Amino acid sequence: MFKNFIMKIIVITGPTASGKSDISLEIARRLSGEIISADSMQLYKGLDIGAAKPDKRELETVPHHLIDLFEISERLDVFRYVELADKAICEIRKRGHVPVIAGGTGMYIRALLYGLDPLPSNPELRTKLDAEFDSEPGFEKLKDLMSVKDPGDFQRWKQHRRKLIRALEVFEITGKSITELQKTWKDNPSLRYDVFAGTLVWDRDELKKRIETRTDKMLESGWVDEAREMIKQGLLQSPTAHQALGYKIIAEYLEGLIDRETMRCRIITSTWQYARRQITWFKNQHPESIPIKMPTDMEKLIEEIRMAGF
RNA sequence: AGGUGAGUAGCUCAAUUGGUAGAGCGGCGGUCUCCAAAACCGCAGGUCGCAGGUUCGAUUCCUGUCUCACCUG
C-alpha cells in the first residue's frame, strides 16, 4: 500500500517576545499556510493581552487554530494538546495547506513532534492524589509512601512533588514504575512529522529590551483590566490557567499590596526568567530545530523553507 | 550646627560575647513524557563605608572621617 505518508509541517519556536507570531504569519501568508498555536495559555478564552494572542487583523490574514478553545476553569495537559494539534494538522493538510506550528510551550511541541509514551492517566484518581498529596504536609506523606512502594521513582524525584504524584498515579494504575514505562526520548528521537523547525534566537540584551517594551505595551493596552475581569471569573483558582504569567502579580497590585512600578518590574523579571527557561529548553530538547538568528532576512528564510520541500 | 541610628553579596537584611561572614530575592547553568507561562536541581558573587589605633588576630572594641535617615535647634 502507500508507504507511511509523513505529513510536512513547519514549526517556529523561540522564547517569549522573540517575534514568533510575526515570522510565522509571514511564512503562512507566503506558503499558503495556516497557523497552529503551540501555547498553553492561548488555548484559554479571556487571556488575550496576557497571553499575547494575535490581534484581530492577524487572525483575519491567516487562519489560526488552537486559540480560545477552553474556559479558564478547564484542566488541560500535554496529552490533550497533542490530540488537538494532530487533528488540526490533518485538517489543514486535507485543505492542501501547510500547517505552521508557532509557539513557545516547548513541552507541547516536543510531545507533538516526538510523541508521548502511552502512560495511562485517570482524572478521578489524579484529582484524589492531588488533594491528598499536593501540599507541604501531603508531600511528606507522599515521600514516605513512595519510598516503600516505588523506590526507583522516589529516588529520581524525591524532591519533586508534582513528578512524584504523577509517578504514583501511573504506579497505581499499572503497578509499574513510570521510569520503566517511559522510553527515554533521547534514545529514540524519531519524528512523527516531516518537519522544518526553526528556533528564533536573539542577543540576550536585545531580548530583554523586547520583553520590557512588550510588557509596557501590554500594560498600556489594558492588561490590568483584563486581569481584574479574569480574576473575578476565578482565574487564580483555576486548575491550569492560573499559571499564566503576570496575573498573580497584577492581583497583588489590585489589592494594593504593591505599586504599579513594582508590578511592572516583577512582571518583566518573571517574563525574563521564563524566557531563559525556554532558551534552555530549545537549546537542549530540540535536535530537529535549527537556530534562526534574529532579526532575520525573511526572503532567505522563505527560500530555505522552500528548499526543504514546502 | 548638635543628637541618635544605620552603613555587610546587584537588592533587602542576618551573624560573629574579637579568630576574615550567611539567607531570601535577583543573576548564571541545568533537569524535564499528561498542571510546563509550571515544578525542581546546581553554581557564582563580599578587600564586612573609608583612614587610623588597641590586639597574636578586628567585620566585630576605640578614635577620626564620609554618606544616608530621623530628631533637636
PDB file of N, CA, C and O in Angstrom, chain A residues 222-259:
ATOM      1  N   GLY A 222      -4.330  47.647  28.422  1.00  0.00           N
ATOM      2  CA  GLY A 222      -5.434  47.237  29.282  1.00  0.00           C
ATOM      3  C   GLY A 222      -5.311  45.874  29.946  1.00  0.00           C
ATOM      4  O   GLY A 222      -6.309  45.262  30.327  1.00  0.00           O
ATOM      5  N   TRP A 223      -4.095  45.432  30.112  1.00  0.00           N
ATOM      6  CA  TRP A 223      -3.895  44.127  30.735  1.00  0.00           C
ATOM      7  C   TRP A 223      -4.466  44.082  32.147  1.00  0.00           C
ATOM      8  O   TRP A 223      -5.051  43.088  32.573  1.00  0.00           O
ATOM      9  N   VAL A 224      -4.299  45.193  32.877  1.00  0.00           N
ATOM     10  CA  VAL A 224      -4.781  45.212  34.255  1.00  0.00           C
ATOM     11  C   VAL A 224      -6.296  44.998  34.310  1.00  0.00           C
ATOM     12  O   VAL A 224      -6.793  44.232  35.136  1.00  0.00           O
ATOM     13  N   ASP A 225      -7.007  45.646  33.393  1.00  0.00           N
ATOM     14  CA  ASP A 225      -8.464  45.468  33.360  1.00  0.00           C
ATOM     15  C   ASP A 225      -8.832  44.031  33.007  1.00  0.00           C
ATOM     16  O   ASP A 225      -9.729  43.440  33.605  1.00  0.00           O
ATOM     17  N   GLU A 226      -8.126  43.512  32.028  1.00  0.00           N
ATOM     18  CA  GLU A 226      -8.360  42.121  31.640  1.00  0.00           C
ATOM     19  C   GLU A 226      -8.140  41.203  32.840  1.00  0.00           C
ATOM     20  O   GLU A 226      -8.943  40.316  33.129  1.00  0.00           O
ATOM     21  N   ALA A 227      -7.060  41.454  33.548  1.00  0.00           N
ATOM     22  CA  ALA A 227      -6.733  40.611  34.698  1.00  0.00           C
ATOM     23  C   ALA A 227      -7.816  40.718  35.769  1.00  0.00           C
ATOM     24  O   ALA A 227      -8.242  39.713  36.340  1.00  0.00           O
ATOM     25  N   ARG A 228      -8.274  41.950  36.024  1.00  0.00           N
ATOM     26  CA  ARG A 228      -9.309  42.140  37.024  1.00  0.00           C
ATOM     27  C   ARG A 228     -10.528  41.282  36.686  1.00  0.00           C
ATOM     28  O   ARG A 228     -11.068  40.585  37.534  1.00  0.00           O
ATOM     29  N   GLU A 229     -10.904  41.325  35.422  1.00  0.00           N
ATOM     30  CA  GLU A 229     -12.072  40.566  34.975  1.00  0.00           C
ATOM     31  C   GLU A 229     -11.838  39.054  35.107  1.00  0.00           C
ATOM     32  O   GLU A 229     -12.681  38.326  35.627  1.00  0.00           O
ATOM     33  N   MET A 230     -10.678  38.602  34.688  1.00  0.00           N
ATOM     34  CA  MET A 230     -10.412  37.158  34.730  1.00  0.00           C
ATOM     35  C   MET A 230     -10.283  36.659  36.170  1.00  0.00           C
ATOM     36  O   MET A 230     -10.689  35.552  36.493  1.00  0.00           O
ATOM     37  N   ILE A 231      -9.726  37.500  37.009  1.00  0.00           N
ATOM     38  CA  ILE A 231      -9.622  37.123  38.421  1.00  0.00           C
ATOM     39  C   ILE A 231     -11.016  37.008  39.015  1.00  0.00           C
ATOM     40  O   ILE A 231     -11.308  36.095  39.784  1.00  0.00           O
ATOM     41  N   LYS A 232     -11.880  37.921  38.613  1.00  0.00           N
ATOM     42  CA  LYS A 232     -13.269  37.865  39.050  1.00  0.00           C
ATOM     43  C   LYS A 232     -13.908  36.549  38.621  1.00  0.00           C
ATOM     44  O   LYS A 232     -14.709  35.955  39.338  1.00  0.00           O
ATOM     45  N   GLN A 233     -13.509  36.082  37.460  1.00  0.00           N
ATOM     46  CA  GLN A 233     -14.063  34.824  36.952  1.00  0.00           C
ATOM     47  C   GLN A 233     -13.388  33.591  37.555  1.00  0.00           C
ATOM     48  O   GLN A 233     -13.667  32.469  37.148  1.00  0.00           O
ATOM     49  N   GLY A 234     -12.439  33.825  38.460  1.00  0.00           N
ATOM     50  CA  GLY A 234     -11.853  32.691  39.160  1.00  0.00           C
ATOM     51  C   GLY A 234     -10.530  32.195  38.613  1.00  0.00           C
ATOM     52  O   GLY A 234     -10.109  31.067  38.888  1.00  0.00           O
ATOM     53  N   LEU A 235      -9.844  33.037  37.868  1.00  0.00           N
ATOM     54  CA  LEU A 235      -8.569  32.621  37.267  1.00  0.00           C
ATOM     55  C   LEU A 235      -7.590  32.055  38.285  1.00  0.00           C
ATOM     56  O   LEU A 235      -6.976  31.013  38.059  1.00  0.00           O
ATOM     57  N   LEU A 236      -7.470  32.741  39.421  1.00  0.00           N
ATOM     58  CA  LEU A 236      -6.441  32.333  40.377  1.00  0.00           C
ATOM     59  C   LEU A 236      -6.716  30.965  40.994  1.00  0.00           C
ATOM     60  O   LEU A 236      -5.816  30.328  41.528  1.00  0.00           O
ATOM     61  N   GLN A 237      -7.967  30.523  40.921  1.00  0.00           N
ATOM     62  CA  GLN A 237      -8.297  29.214  41.481  1.00  0.00           C
ATOM     63  C   GLN A 237      -8.407  28.142  40.389  1.00  0.00           C
ATOM     64  O   GLN A 237      -8.734  26.993  40.670  1.00  0.00           O
ATOM     65  N   SER A 238      -8.163  28.531  39.158  1.00  0.00           N
ATOM     66  CA  SER A 238      -8.352  27.584  38.059  1.00  0.00           C
ATOM     67  C   SER A 238      -7.244  26.533  38.063  1.00  0.00           C
ATOM     68  O   SER A 238      -6.148  26.784  38.543  1.00  0.00           O
ATOM     69  N   PRO A 239      -7.537  25.327  37.528  1.00  0.00           N
ATOM     70  CA  PRO A 239      -6.588  24.228  37.612  1.00  0.00           C
ATOM     71  C   PRO A 239      -5.308  24.438  36.789  1.00  0.00           C
ATOM     72  O   PRO A 239      -4.231  24.063  37.218  1.00  0.00           O
ATOM     73  N   THR A 240      -5.408  25.014  35.632  1.00  0.00           N
ATOM     74  CA  THR A 240      -4.226  25.160  34.777  1.00  0.00           C
ATOM     75  C   THR A 240      -3.937  26.614  34.432  1.00  0.00           C
ATOM     76  O   THR A 240      -2.795  27.076  34.516  1.00  0.00           O
ATOM     77  N   ALA A 241      -4.994  27.346  34.083  1.00  0.00           N
ATOM     78  CA  ALA A 241      -4.821  28.709  33.583  1.00  0.00           C
ATOM     79  C   ALA A 241      -4.235  29.666  34.623  1.00  0.00           C
ATOM     80  O   ALA A 241      -3.654  30.684  34.275  1.00  0.00           O
ATOM     81  N   HIS A 242      -4.356  29.296  35.894  1.00  0.00           N
ATOM     82  CA  HIS A 242      -3.842  30.205  36.928  1.00  0.00           C
ATOM     83  C   HIS A 242      -2.328  30.374  36.819  1.00  0.00           C
ATOM     84  O   HIS A 242      -1.751  31.283  37.394  1.00  0.00           O
ATOM     85  N   GLN A 243      -1.718  29.480  36.078  1.00  0.00           N
ATOM     86  CA  GLN A 243      -0.265  29.545  35.937  1.00  0.00           C
ATOM     87  C   GLN A 243       0.189  30.636  34.986  1.00  0.00           C
ATOM     88  O   GLN A 243       1.375  30.952  34.923  1.00  0.00           O
ATOM     89  N   ALA A 244      -0.735  31.201  34.248  1.00  0.00           N
ATOM     90  CA  ALA A 244      -0.377  32.240  33.283  1.00  0.00           C
ATOM     91  C   ALA A 244       0.409  33.345  33.967  1.00  0.00           C
ATOM     92  O   ALA A 244       0.040  33.837  35.031  1.00  0.00           O
ATOM     93  N   LEU A 245       1.477  33.708  33.340  1.00  0.00           N
ATOM     94  CA  LEU A 245       2.386  34.697  33.884  1.00  0.00           C
ATOM     95  C   LEU A 245       1.739  36.073  34.066  1.00  0.00           C
ATOM     96  O   LEU A 245       0.967  36.504  33.218  1.00  0.00           O
ATOM     97  N   GLY A 246       2.071  36.707  35.144  1.00  0.00           N
ATOM     98  CA  GLY A 246       1.670  38.099  35.318  1.00  0.00           C
ATOM     99  C   GLY A 246       0.402  38.319  36.113  1.00  0.00           C
ATOM    100  O   GLY A 246       0.340  39.241  36.917  1.00  0.00           O
ATOM    101  N   TYR A 247      -0.588  37.478  35.928  1.00  0.00           N
ATOM    102  CA  TYR A 247      -1.889  37.735  36.552  1.00  0.00           C
ATOM    103  C   TYR A 247      -1.822  37.765  38.077  1.00  0.00           C
ATOM    104  O   TYR A 247      -2.471  38.564  38.727  1.00  0.00           O
ATOM    105  N   LYS A 248      -1.017  36.884  38.630  1.00  0.00           N
ATOM    106  CA  LYS A 248      -0.901  36.852  40.085  1.00  0.00           C
ATOM    107  C   LYS A 248      -0.254  38.148  40.596  1.00  0.00           C
ATOM    108  O   LYS A 248      -0.627  38.680  41.638  1.00  0.00           O
ATOM    109  N   ILE A 249       0.711  38.633  39.830  1.00  0.00           N
ATOM    110  CA  ILE A 249       1.375  39.879  40.212  1.00  0.00           C
ATOM    111  C   ILE A 249       0.399  41.049  40.097  1.00  0.00           C
ATOM    112  O   ILE A 249       0.335  41.904  40.976  1.00  0.00           O
ATOM    113  N   ILE A 250      -0.373  41.053  39.028  1.00  0.00           N
ATOM    114  CA  ILE A 250      -1.367  42.117  38.869  1.00  0.00           C
ATOM    115  C   ILE A 250      -2.396  42.048  40.004  1.00  0.00           C
ATOM    116  O   ILE A 250      -2.844  43.077  40.507  1.00  0.00           O
ATOM    117  N   ALA A 251      -2.716  40.839  40.429  1.00  0.00           N
ATOM    118  CA  ALA A 251      -3.659  40.687  41.543  1.00  0.00           C
ATOM    119  C   ALA A 251      -3.129  41.394  42.788  1.00  0.00           C
ATOM    120  O   ALA A 251      -3.873  42.069  43.496  1.00  0.00           O
ATOM    121  N   GLU A 252      -1.845  41.270  43.033  1.00  0.00           N
ATOM    122  CA  GLU A 252      -1.260  41.952  44.194  1.00  0.00           C
ATOM    123  C   GLU A 252      -1.365  43.461  44.050  1.00  0.00           C
ATOM    124  O   GLU A 252      -1.593  44.179  45.021  1.00  0.00           O
ATOM    125  N   TYR A 253      -1.192  43.915  42.841  1.00  0.00           N
ATOM    126  CA  TYR A 253      -1.326  45.345  42.584  1.00  0.00           C
ATOM    127  C   TYR A 253      -2.768  45.792  42.830  1.00  0.00           C
ATOM    128  O   TYR A 253      -3.015  46.807  43.478  1.00  0.00           O
ATOM    129  N   LEU A 254      -3.705  44.999  42.346  1.00  0.00           N
ATOM    130  CA  LEU A 254      -5.113  45.350  42.510  1.00  0.00           C
ATOM    131  C   LEU A 254      -5.530  45.356  43.975  1.00  0.00           C
ATOM    132  O   LEU A 254      -6.411  46.092  44.381  1.00  0.00           O
ATOM    133  N   GLU A 255      -4.846  44.527  44.760  1.00  0.00           N
ATOM    134  CA  GLU A 255      -5.166  44.514  46.185  1.00  0.00           C
ATOM    135  C   GLU A 255      -4.439  45.618  46.942  1.00  0.00           C
ATOM    136  O   GLU A 255      -4.553  45.721  48.161  1.00  0.00           O
ATOM    137  N   GLY A 256      -3.614  46.352  46.211  1.00  0.00           N
ATOM    138  CA  GLY A 256      -2.901  47.442  46.845  1.00  0.00           C
ATOM    139  C   GLY A 256      -1.654  47.022  47.606  1.00  0.00           C
ATOM    140  O   GLY A 256      -1.097  47.781  48.387  1.00  0.00           O
ATOM    141  N   LEU A 257      -1.211  45.804  47.376  1.00  0.00           N
ATOM    142  CA  LEU A 257      -0.032  45.317  48.097  1.00  0.00           C
ATOM    143  C   LEU A 257       1.266  45.850  47.503  1.00  0.00           C
ATOM    144  O   LEU A 257       2.269  45.968  48.197  1.00  0.00           O
ATOM    145  N   ILE A 258       1.252  46.138  46.218  1.00  0.00           N
ATOM    146  CA  ILE A 258       2.440  46.690  45.568  1.00  0.00           C
ATOM    147  C   ILE A 258       2.019  47.842  44.660  1.00  0.00           C
ATOM    148  O   ILE A 258       0.862  47.929  44.256  1.00  0.00           O
ATOM    149  N   ASP A 259       2.964  48.711  44.360  1.00  0.00           N
ATOM    150  CA  ASP A 259       2.608  49.822  43.471  1.00  0.00           C
ATOM    151  C   ASP A 259       2.813  49.405  42.015  1.00  0.00           C
ATOM    152  O   ASP A 259       3.303  48.327  41.717  1.00  0.00           O
TER     153      ASP A 259
END
